[in-house]
């Protein structure tokens, strides 16, 4: 844990890395090995599974769900770590409440609308929304 980290209990944090001035709201679960960059905020009820990394100065809204198991073989991978996929979120990314983030990469300076489902990598900054999430406005 870095300096001036703020955690509002109850939450489940398992051997994750929290940078300086990170905020974690209540009812959040962050699994093992997840990295949260400095000054990022994780709002209440979000779930960050293994293999997720979040850059610096990000805002993860309420009830944002990350996914690492795509059920590619028609069922859950059931702990077979080789089948799980990574998610990388850049810096200054804001993710609206109740969004679902499949295993993707999102570049710096992106906004994801509330309730969106991000199914593909995002490589250009801007505002994305919907299911599947698409660019709605350039910034
Ligand atoms: C995505 C977002 C940033 C877009 O804001 P905006 O640029 O002002 O967009 P607008 O409201 O002008 O909407 C533009 C279009 O996108 C659609 N849209 C906006 N937000 C959307 C969303 N979350 N999901 C799907 N479509 C959305 C609008 O219906 C509109 O569609 P239309 O052109 O067919 O009428 C905003 O709507 C949003 O979802 N913010 C997240 C806020 C949040 O979760 N905060 C958490 C802390 S409380």
Short mmCIF file of N, CA and C and ligand atoms in Angstrom, two decimals:
data_model
loop_
_atom_site.label_atom_id
_atom_site.label_comp_id
_atom_site.label_asym_id
_atom_site.label_seq_id
_atom_site.Cartn_x
_atom_site.Cartn_y
_atom_site.Cartn_z
N UNK A 1 0.83 -1.19 0.00
CA UNK A 1 0.00 0.00 0.00
C UNK A 1 0.87 1.25 0.00
N UNK A 2 0.50 2.24 -0.82
CA UNK A 2 1.25 3.49 -0.82
C UNK A 2 0.84 4.39 0.33
N UNK A 3 1.18 5.66 0.22
CA UNK A 3 0.86 6.60 1.30
C UNK A 3 -0.54 7.20 1.11
N UNK A 4 -1.14 7.55 2.24
CA UNK A 4 -2.46 8.19 2.25
C UNK A 4 -3.54 7.43 1.49
N UNK A 5 -3.51 6.12 1.61
CA UNK A 5 -4.57 5.31 1.01
C UNK A 5 -5.78 5.34 1.93
N UNK A 6 -6.98 5.47 1.32
CA UNK A 6 -8.18 5.51 2.13
C UNK A 6 -9.07 4.33 1.77
N UNK A 7 -9.43 3.54 2.76
CA UNK A 7 -10.26 2.36 2.53
C UNK A 7 -11.48 2.44 3.44
N UNK A 8 -12.66 2.32 2.84
CA UNK A 8 -13.89 2.35 3.64
C UNK A 8 -14.36 0.91 3.81
N UNK A 9 -14.34 0.43 5.03
CA UNK A 9 -14.75 -0.95 5.28
C UNK A 9 -16.27 -1.03 5.37
N UNK A 10 -16.90 -2.19 5.09
CA UNK A 10 -16.24 -3.46 4.82
C UNK A 10 -15.87 -3.60 3.34
N UNK A 11 -14.71 -4.19 3.08
CA UNK A 11 -14.36 -4.58 1.71
C UNK A 11 -13.38 -5.74 1.78
N UNK A 12 -13.27 -6.47 0.67
CA UNK A 12 -12.37 -7.63 0.62
C UNK A 12 -11.19 -7.29 -0.27
N UNK A 13 -10.02 -7.18 0.32
CA UNK A 13 -8.81 -6.87 -0.45
C UNK A 13 -7.84 -8.03 -0.26
N UNK A 14 -7.43 -8.66 -1.38
CA UNK A 14 -6.57 -9.85 -1.31
C UNK A 14 -5.23 -9.58 -1.98
N UNK A 15 -4.21 -9.30 -1.22
CA UNK A 15 -2.85 -9.18 -1.74
C UNK A 15 -2.80 -8.37 -3.04
N UNK A 16 -3.43 -7.21 -3.03
CA UNK A 16 -3.39 -6.33 -4.19
C UNK A 16 -2.47 -5.16 -3.89
N UNK A 17 -2.20 -4.34 -4.91
CA UNK A 17 -1.26 -3.22 -4.76
C UNK A 17 -2.03 -1.91 -4.95
N UNK A 18 -1.99 -1.08 -3.93
CA UNK A 18 -2.71 0.20 -3.99
C UNK A 18 -1.69 1.33 -3.95
N UNK A 19 -1.68 2.16 -4.98
CA UNK A 19 -0.71 3.26 -5.05
C UNK A 19 -1.07 4.40 -4.10
N UNK A 20 -0.23 5.41 -4.07
CA UNK A 20 -0.45 6.56 -3.19
C UNK A 20 -1.82 7.19 -3.44
N UNK A 21 -2.46 7.56 -2.35
CA UNK A 21 -3.73 8.31 -2.39
C UNK A 21 -4.87 7.60 -3.11
N UNK A 22 -4.79 6.28 -3.17
CA UNK A 22 -5.92 5.53 -3.73
C UNK A 22 -7.07 5.54 -2.74
N UNK A 23 -8.30 5.58 -3.27
CA UNK A 23 -9.50 5.49 -2.44
C UNK A 23 -10.25 4.22 -2.83
N UNK A 24 -10.64 3.45 -1.83
CA UNK A 24 -11.45 2.25 -2.06
C UNK A 24 -12.71 2.37 -1.21
N UNK A 25 -13.86 2.41 -1.87
CA UNK A 25 -15.14 2.55 -1.15
C UNK A 25 -15.61 1.23 -0.56
N UNK A 26 -16.74 1.26 0.14
CA UNK A 26 -17.22 0.06 0.80
C UNK A 26 -17.79 -0.98 -0.16
N UNK A 27 -17.81 -2.22 0.29
CA UNK A 27 -18.36 -3.36 -0.46
C UNK A 27 -17.65 -3.59 -1.78
N UNK A 28 -16.38 -3.24 -1.81
CA UNK A 28 -15.55 -3.49 -3.00
C UNK A 28 -14.77 -4.79 -2.76
N UNK A 29 -14.58 -5.57 -3.83
CA UNK A 29 -13.64 -6.71 -3.74
C UNK A 29 -12.54 -6.52 -4.77
N UNK A 30 -11.30 -6.60 -4.30
CA UNK A 30 -10.14 -6.51 -5.20
C UNK A 30 -9.31 -7.75 -4.97
N UNK A 31 -9.14 -8.53 -6.05
CA UNK A 31 -8.49 -9.83 -5.89
C UNK A 31 -6.96 -9.74 -5.98
N UNK A 32 -6.37 -10.88 -5.78
CA UNK A 32 -4.91 -10.99 -5.67
C UNK A 32 -4.20 -10.49 -6.92
N UNK A 33 -3.15 -9.72 -6.70
CA UNK A 33 -2.28 -9.29 -7.80
C UNK A 33 -2.77 -8.06 -8.55
N UNK A 34 -3.98 -7.61 -8.26
CA UNK A 34 -4.51 -6.43 -8.96
C UNK A 34 -3.69 -5.21 -8.56
N UNK A 35 -3.41 -4.33 -9.55
CA UNK A 35 -2.66 -3.10 -9.27
C UNK A 35 -3.55 -1.89 -9.52
N UNK A 36 -3.58 -0.99 -8.56
CA UNK A 36 -4.34 0.26 -8.71
C UNK A 36 -3.34 1.41 -8.63
N UNK A 37 -3.27 2.22 -9.69
CA UNK A 37 -2.29 3.31 -9.73
C UNK A 37 -2.64 4.46 -8.81
N UNK A 38 -1.65 5.28 -8.55
CA UNK A 38 -1.80 6.42 -7.63
C UNK A 38 -3.01 7.29 -7.99
N UNK A 39 -3.69 7.77 -6.96
CA UNK A 39 -4.80 8.73 -7.05
C UNK A 39 -6.06 8.14 -7.71
N UNK A 40 -6.10 6.86 -7.95
CA UNK A 40 -7.32 6.29 -8.54
C UNK A 40 -8.35 6.03 -7.45
N UNK A 41 -9.63 6.12 -7.85
CA UNK A 41 -10.73 5.92 -6.90
C UNK A 41 -11.58 4.74 -7.35
N UNK A 42 -11.84 3.84 -6.43
CA UNK A 42 -12.69 2.68 -6.71
C UNK A 42 -13.95 2.87 -5.86
N UNK A 43 -15.07 3.12 -6.50
CA UNK A 43 -16.29 3.43 -5.75
C UNK A 43 -16.97 2.14 -5.28
N UNK A 44 -17.94 2.32 -4.40
CA UNK A 44 -18.54 1.17 -3.72
C UNK A 44 -19.09 0.11 -4.68
N UNK A 45 -19.09 -1.12 -4.20
CA UNK A 45 -19.72 -2.28 -4.85
C UNK A 45 -19.03 -2.71 -6.14
N UNK A 46 -17.81 -2.26 -6.41
CA UNK A 46 -17.13 -2.73 -7.62
C UNK A 46 -16.35 -4.01 -7.34
N UNK A 47 -16.12 -4.77 -8.41
CA UNK A 47 -15.41 -6.05 -8.29
C UNK A 47 -14.26 -6.06 -9.28
N UNK A 48 -13.04 -6.18 -8.77
CA UNK A 48 -11.85 -6.20 -9.63
C UNK A 48 -11.18 -7.56 -9.45
N UNK A 49 -11.29 -8.39 -10.49
CA UNK A 49 -10.79 -9.76 -10.38
C UNK A 49 -9.29 -9.81 -10.66
N UNK A 50 -8.70 -11.00 -10.44
CA UNK A 50 -7.28 -11.18 -10.75
C UNK A 50 -7.01 -10.81 -12.21
N UNK A 51 -5.80 -10.37 -12.49
CA UNK A 51 -5.30 -10.01 -13.83
C UNK A 51 -5.80 -8.65 -14.32
N UNK A 52 -6.32 -7.84 -13.39
CA UNK A 52 -6.73 -6.48 -13.77
C UNK A 52 -5.68 -5.50 -13.28
N UNK A 53 -5.34 -4.51 -14.11
CA UNK A 53 -4.53 -3.40 -13.60
C UNK A 53 -5.16 -2.08 -14.04
N UNK A 54 -5.14 -1.14 -13.11
CA UNK A 54 -5.75 0.17 -13.31
C UNK A 54 -4.63 1.20 -13.22
N UNK A 55 -4.62 2.15 -14.17
CA UNK A 55 -3.56 3.17 -14.17
C UNK A 55 -3.76 4.22 -13.09
N UNK A 56 -3.12 5.37 -13.31
CA UNK A 56 -3.18 6.45 -12.32
C UNK A 56 -4.35 7.40 -12.60
N UNK A 57 -4.84 8.03 -11.54
CA UNK A 57 -5.91 9.03 -11.63
C UNK A 57 -7.14 8.53 -12.39
N UNK A 58 -7.50 7.28 -12.15
CA UNK A 58 -8.72 6.73 -12.77
C UNK A 58 -9.89 6.85 -11.80
N UNK A 59 -11.09 6.80 -12.37
CA UNK A 59 -12.31 6.78 -11.55
C UNK A 59 -13.10 5.54 -11.95
N UNK A 60 -13.24 4.61 -11.02
CA UNK A 60 -14.03 3.40 -11.28
C UNK A 60 -15.32 3.58 -10.49
N UNK A 61 -16.43 3.75 -11.23
CA UNK A 61 -17.71 4.09 -10.61
C UNK A 61 -18.26 2.98 -9.73
N UNK A 62 -19.50 3.15 -9.32
CA UNK A 62 -20.13 2.19 -8.41
C UNK A 62 -20.55 0.94 -9.17
N UNK A 63 -20.30 -0.19 -8.59
CA UNK A 63 -20.78 -1.46 -9.15
C UNK A 63 -20.19 -1.79 -10.50
N UNK A 64 -18.95 -1.42 -10.72
CA UNK A 64 -18.29 -1.79 -11.99
C UNK A 64 -17.73 -3.21 -11.84
N UNK A 65 -18.02 -4.04 -12.85
CA UNK A 65 -17.61 -5.44 -12.80
C UNK A 65 -16.54 -5.72 -13.85
N UNK A 66 -15.44 -6.29 -13.41
CA UNK A 66 -14.39 -6.74 -14.33
C UNK A 66 -14.49 -8.26 -14.48
N UNK A 67 -14.08 -8.73 -15.63
CA UNK A 67 -14.23 -10.16 -15.96
C UNK A 67 -12.90 -10.69 -16.45
N UNK A 68 -12.52 -11.88 -15.99
CA UNK A 68 -11.30 -12.50 -16.53
C UNK A 68 -11.54 -13.89 -17.11
N UNK A 69 -12.74 -14.40 -16.95
CA UNK A 69 -13.05 -15.73 -17.46
C UNK A 69 -14.19 -15.58 -18.46
N UNK A 70 -13.88 -15.82 -19.73
CA UNK A 70 -14.86 -15.60 -20.80
C UNK A 70 -15.75 -16.81 -21.07
N UNK A 71 -15.61 -17.86 -20.31
CA UNK A 71 -16.38 -19.10 -20.54
C UNK A 71 -16.17 -19.59 -21.97
N UNK A 72 -14.93 -19.43 -22.47
CA UNK A 72 -14.64 -19.74 -23.87
C UNK A 72 -14.96 -21.19 -24.25
N UNK A 73 -14.84 -22.07 -23.27
CA UNK A 73 -15.11 -23.48 -23.59
C UNK A 73 -16.51 -23.90 -23.17
N UNK A 74 -17.38 -22.89 -23.07
CA UNK A 74 -18.78 -23.20 -22.76
C UNK A 74 -19.07 -23.36 -21.28
N UNK A 75 -18.07 -23.08 -20.44
CA UNK A 75 -18.30 -23.18 -18.99
C UNK A 75 -17.20 -22.42 -18.27
N UNK A 76 -17.37 -22.15 -16.97
CA UNK A 76 -16.31 -21.46 -16.24
C UNK A 76 -15.00 -22.24 -16.26
N UNK A 77 -13.90 -21.50 -16.23
CA UNK A 77 -12.57 -22.14 -16.27
C UNK A 77 -12.24 -22.83 -14.95
N UNK A 78 -13.04 -22.58 -13.93
CA UNK A 78 -12.91 -23.31 -12.66
C UNK A 78 -11.51 -23.35 -12.08
N UNK A 79 -10.90 -22.16 -12.00
CA UNK A 79 -9.59 -22.07 -11.34
C UNK A 79 -8.42 -22.42 -12.23
N UNK A 80 -8.64 -22.78 -13.50
CA UNK A 80 -7.51 -23.05 -14.41
C UNK A 80 -6.98 -21.69 -14.89
N UNK A 81 -5.95 -21.23 -14.18
CA UNK A 81 -5.44 -19.88 -14.36
C UNK A 81 -4.99 -19.60 -15.79
N UNK A 82 -4.56 -20.63 -16.52
CA UNK A 82 -4.06 -20.44 -17.89
C UNK A 82 -5.16 -19.95 -18.83
N UNK A 83 -6.42 -20.13 -18.42
CA UNK A 83 -7.54 -19.74 -19.30
C UNK A 83 -8.06 -18.34 -19.00
N UNK A 84 -7.56 -17.71 -17.96
CA UNK A 84 -8.02 -16.37 -17.61
C UNK A 84 -7.30 -15.32 -18.44
N UNK A 85 -7.96 -14.23 -18.70
CA UNK A 85 -7.39 -13.17 -19.55
C UNK A 85 -7.22 -11.86 -18.77
N UNK A 86 -6.25 -11.06 -19.25
CA UNK A 86 -5.88 -9.81 -18.56
C UNK A 86 -6.72 -8.62 -19.00
N UNK A 87 -6.82 -7.65 -18.11
CA UNK A 87 -7.41 -6.34 -18.45
C UNK A 87 -6.44 -5.26 -18.02
N UNK A 88 -6.16 -4.32 -18.93
CA UNK A 88 -5.29 -3.19 -18.59
C UNK A 88 -6.01 -1.89 -18.85
N UNK A 89 -6.15 -1.09 -17.81
CA UNK A 89 -6.79 0.22 -17.93
C UNK A 89 -5.69 1.27 -17.82
N UNK A 90 -5.69 2.23 -18.76
CA UNK A 90 -4.65 3.27 -18.78
C UNK A 90 -4.83 4.30 -17.68
N UNK A 91 -4.25 5.46 -17.89
CA UNK A 91 -4.33 6.56 -16.92
C UNK A 91 -5.52 7.48 -17.26
N UNK A 92 -6.07 8.09 -16.23
CA UNK A 92 -7.17 9.06 -16.38
C UNK A 92 -8.37 8.45 -17.13
N UNK A 93 -8.67 7.22 -16.81
CA UNK A 93 -9.85 6.57 -17.39
C UNK A 93 -10.98 6.63 -16.36
N UNK A 94 -12.18 7.06 -16.81
CA UNK A 94 -13.34 7.10 -15.92
C UNK A 94 -14.36 6.09 -16.40
N UNK A 95 -14.77 5.23 -15.51
CA UNK A 95 -15.72 4.17 -15.89
C UNK A 95 -17.01 4.40 -15.11
N UNK A 96 -18.12 4.58 -15.86
CA UNK A 96 -19.41 4.89 -15.24
C UNK A 96 -19.97 3.71 -14.46
N UNK A 97 -20.92 4.05 -13.61
CA UNK A 97 -21.51 3.04 -12.72
C UNK A 97 -22.12 1.88 -13.50
N UNK A 98 -21.97 0.71 -12.92
CA UNK A 98 -22.61 -0.51 -13.42
C UNK A 98 -22.08 -0.96 -14.78
N UNK A 99 -20.93 -0.46 -15.18
CA UNK A 99 -20.32 -0.95 -16.44
C UNK A 99 -19.71 -2.33 -16.20
N UNK A 100 -19.63 -3.08 -17.30
CA UNK A 100 -18.97 -4.39 -17.26
C UNK A 100 -17.79 -4.35 -18.23
N UNK A 101 -16.63 -4.73 -17.74
CA UNK A 101 -15.42 -4.64 -18.55
C UNK A 101 -14.89 -6.05 -18.79
N UNK A 102 -15.05 -6.53 -20.04
CA UNK A 102 -14.47 -7.83 -20.38
C UNK A 102 -12.95 -7.67 -20.48
N UNK A 103 -12.19 -8.77 -20.66
CA UNK A 103 -10.73 -8.64 -20.67
C UNK A 103 -10.25 -7.87 -21.91
N UNK A 104 -9.93 -6.62 -21.70
CA UNK A 104 -9.55 -5.71 -22.79
C UNK A 104 -8.45 -4.78 -22.31
N UNK A 105 -7.91 -4.00 -23.26
CA UNK A 105 -7.04 -2.89 -22.91
C UNK A 105 -7.77 -1.60 -23.25
N UNK A 106 -7.70 -0.64 -22.33
CA UNK A 106 -8.30 0.68 -22.57
C UNK A 106 -7.18 1.70 -22.43
N UNK A 107 -7.02 2.54 -23.44
CA UNK A 107 -5.91 3.51 -23.43
C UNK A 107 -6.19 4.67 -22.47
N UNK A 108 -5.26 5.60 -22.37
CA UNK A 108 -5.41 6.75 -21.48
C UNK A 108 -6.57 7.65 -21.93
N UNK A 109 -7.14 8.41 -20.98
CA UNK A 109 -8.09 9.48 -21.27
C UNK A 109 -9.37 9.00 -21.96
N UNK A 110 -9.93 7.94 -21.42
CA UNK A 110 -11.18 7.40 -21.97
C UNK A 110 -12.27 7.51 -20.90
N UNK A 111 -13.51 7.76 -21.37
CA UNK A 111 -14.69 7.71 -20.49
C UNK A 111 -15.57 6.56 -20.97
N UNK A 112 -16.03 5.76 -20.05
CA UNK A 112 -16.97 4.68 -20.36
C UNK A 112 -18.30 5.02 -19.69
N UNK A 113 -19.39 5.03 -20.47
CA UNK A 113 -20.69 5.41 -19.95
C UNK A 113 -21.24 4.41 -18.95
N UNK A 114 -22.16 4.88 -18.12
CA UNK A 114 -22.82 4.01 -17.14
C UNK A 114 -23.50 2.84 -17.85
N UNK A 115 -23.39 1.69 -17.28
CA UNK A 115 -24.07 0.50 -17.79
C UNK A 115 -23.51 -0.08 -19.07
N UNK A 116 -22.39 0.44 -19.54
CA UNK A 116 -21.81 -0.06 -20.80
C UNK A 116 -21.19 -1.43 -20.61
N UNK A 117 -21.07 -2.15 -21.72
CA UNK A 117 -20.34 -3.42 -21.71
C UNK A 117 -19.19 -3.27 -22.72
N UNK A 118 -17.98 -3.28 -22.22
CA UNK A 118 -16.81 -3.08 -23.08
C UNK A 118 -16.29 -4.45 -23.50
N UNK A 119 -16.40 -4.73 -24.79
CA UNK A 119 -16.06 -6.07 -25.28
C UNK A 119 -14.77 -6.08 -26.10
N UNK A 120 -14.30 -4.88 -26.50
CA UNK A 120 -13.10 -4.83 -27.37
C UNK A 120 -12.12 -3.82 -26.82
N UNK A 121 -10.85 -3.94 -27.23
CA UNK A 121 -9.85 -2.96 -26.81
C UNK A 121 -10.27 -1.56 -27.28
N UNK A 122 -9.92 -0.56 -26.48
CA UNK A 122 -10.14 0.84 -26.87
C UNK A 122 -8.77 1.49 -26.99
N UNK A 123 -8.46 1.98 -28.19
CA UNK A 123 -7.10 2.46 -28.45
C UNK A 123 -7.05 3.96 -28.76
N UNK A 124 -8.23 4.59 -28.73
CA UNK A 124 -8.29 6.01 -29.06
C UNK A 124 -9.10 6.72 -27.98
N UNK A 125 -8.57 7.86 -27.46
CA UNK A 125 -9.28 8.52 -26.36
C UNK A 125 -10.65 9.03 -26.82
N UNK A 126 -11.59 9.13 -25.87
CA UNK A 126 -12.94 9.59 -26.19
C UNK A 126 -13.94 9.01 -25.22
N UNK A 127 -15.23 9.24 -25.56
CA UNK A 127 -16.32 8.77 -24.70
C UNK A 127 -17.01 7.60 -25.40
N UNK A 128 -17.12 6.51 -24.70
CA UNK A 128 -17.68 5.27 -25.25
C UNK A 128 -18.86 4.86 -24.39
N UNK A 129 -19.92 4.36 -25.02
CA UNK A 129 -21.07 3.92 -24.22
C UNK A 129 -21.86 2.87 -24.99
N UNK A 130 -22.70 2.14 -24.24
CA UNK A 130 -23.61 1.17 -24.84
C UNK A 130 -23.14 -0.26 -24.67
N UNK A 131 -23.97 -1.16 -25.18
CA UNK A 131 -23.65 -2.60 -25.15
C UNK A 131 -23.83 -3.17 -26.55
N UNK A 132 -22.73 -3.47 -27.26
CA UNK A 132 -21.34 -3.27 -26.87
C UNK A 132 -20.97 -1.79 -26.92
N UNK A 133 -20.00 -1.39 -26.10
CA UNK A 133 -19.60 0.02 -26.04
C UNK A 133 -19.00 0.48 -27.36
N UNK A 134 -19.47 1.66 -27.81
CA UNK A 134 -18.94 2.24 -29.04
C UNK A 134 -18.62 3.71 -28.78
N UNK A 135 -17.75 4.26 -29.63
CA UNK A 135 -17.38 5.68 -29.50
C UNK A 135 -18.62 6.53 -29.73
N UNK A 136 -19.00 7.36 -28.74
CA UNK A 136 -20.13 8.27 -28.98
C UNK A 136 -19.66 9.70 -29.17
N UNK A 137 -18.48 10.01 -28.68
CA UNK A 137 -17.99 11.40 -28.83
C UNK A 137 -16.49 11.42 -28.68
N UNK A 138 -15.80 12.17 -29.57
CA UNK A 138 -14.35 12.35 -29.43
C UNK A 138 -14.08 13.44 -28.41
N UNK A 139 -12.95 13.37 -27.73
CA UNK A 139 -12.62 14.41 -26.75
C UNK A 139 -11.24 14.98 -27.07
C1 LIG B 1 -21.47 8.35 -21.42
C2 LIG B 1 -21.67 9.76 -20.87
C3 LIG B 1 -20.39 10.31 -20.27
C4 LIG B 1 -22.11 10.57 -22.10
O1 LIG B 1 -22.39 11.85 -21.73
P1 LIG B 1 -22.63 12.96 -22.92
O2 LIG B 1 -21.40 13.05 -23.77
O3 LIG B 1 -23.13 14.17 -22.24
O4 LIG B 1 -23.70 12.24 -23.83
P2 LIG B 1 -25.21 12.65 -24.13
O5 LIG B 1 -26.00 12.64 -22.86
O6 LIG B 1 -25.22 13.89 -24.97
O7 LIG B 1 -25.70 11.41 -25.01
C5 LIG B 1 -25.21 11.18 -26.31
C6 LIG B 1 -25.86 9.89 -26.85
O8 LIG B 1 -25.30 8.78 -26.11
C7 LIG B 1 -26.35 8.06 -25.43
N1 LIG B 1 -25.83 7.68 -24.11
C8 LIG B 1 -25.40 8.52 -23.13
N2 LIG B 1 -24.96 7.81 -22.07
C9 LIG B 1 -25.14 6.52 -22.41
C10 LIG B 1 -24.90 5.32 -21.70
N3 LIG B 1 -24.36 5.33 -20.48
N4 LIG B 1 -25.18 4.15 -22.32
C11 LIG B 1 -25.71 4.14 -23.56
N5 LIG B 1 -25.95 5.26 -24.28
C12 LIG B 1 -25.69 6.43 -23.70
C13 LIG B 1 -27.49 9.05 -25.33
O9 LIG B 1 -28.73 8.37 -25.23
C14 LIG B 1 -27.36 9.80 -26.62
O10 LIG B 1 -27.87 9.02 -27.65
P3 LIG B 1 -28.61 9.68 -28.94
O11 LIG B 1 -27.53 10.48 -29.65
O12 LIG B 1 -29.07 8.48 -29.73
O13 LIG B 1 -29.70 10.54 -28.39
C15 LIG B 1 -22.76 9.77 -19.75
O14 LIG B 1 -24.04 9.63 -20.28
C16 LIG B 1 -22.55 8.67 -18.71
O15 LIG B 1 -23.00 7.52 -18.82
N6 LIG B 1 -21.78 9.02 -17.66
C17 LIG B 1 -21.42 8.11 -16.58
C18 LIG B 1 -21.68 8.79 -15.25
C19 LIG B 1 -21.43 7.87 -14.08
O16 LIG B 1 -21.67 6.66 -14.12
N7 LIG B 1 -20.94 8.44 -13.00
C20 LIG B 1 -20.57 7.65 -11.82
C21 LIG B 1 -20.52 8.50 -10.56
S1 LIG B 1 -22.14 9.02 -10.03
#
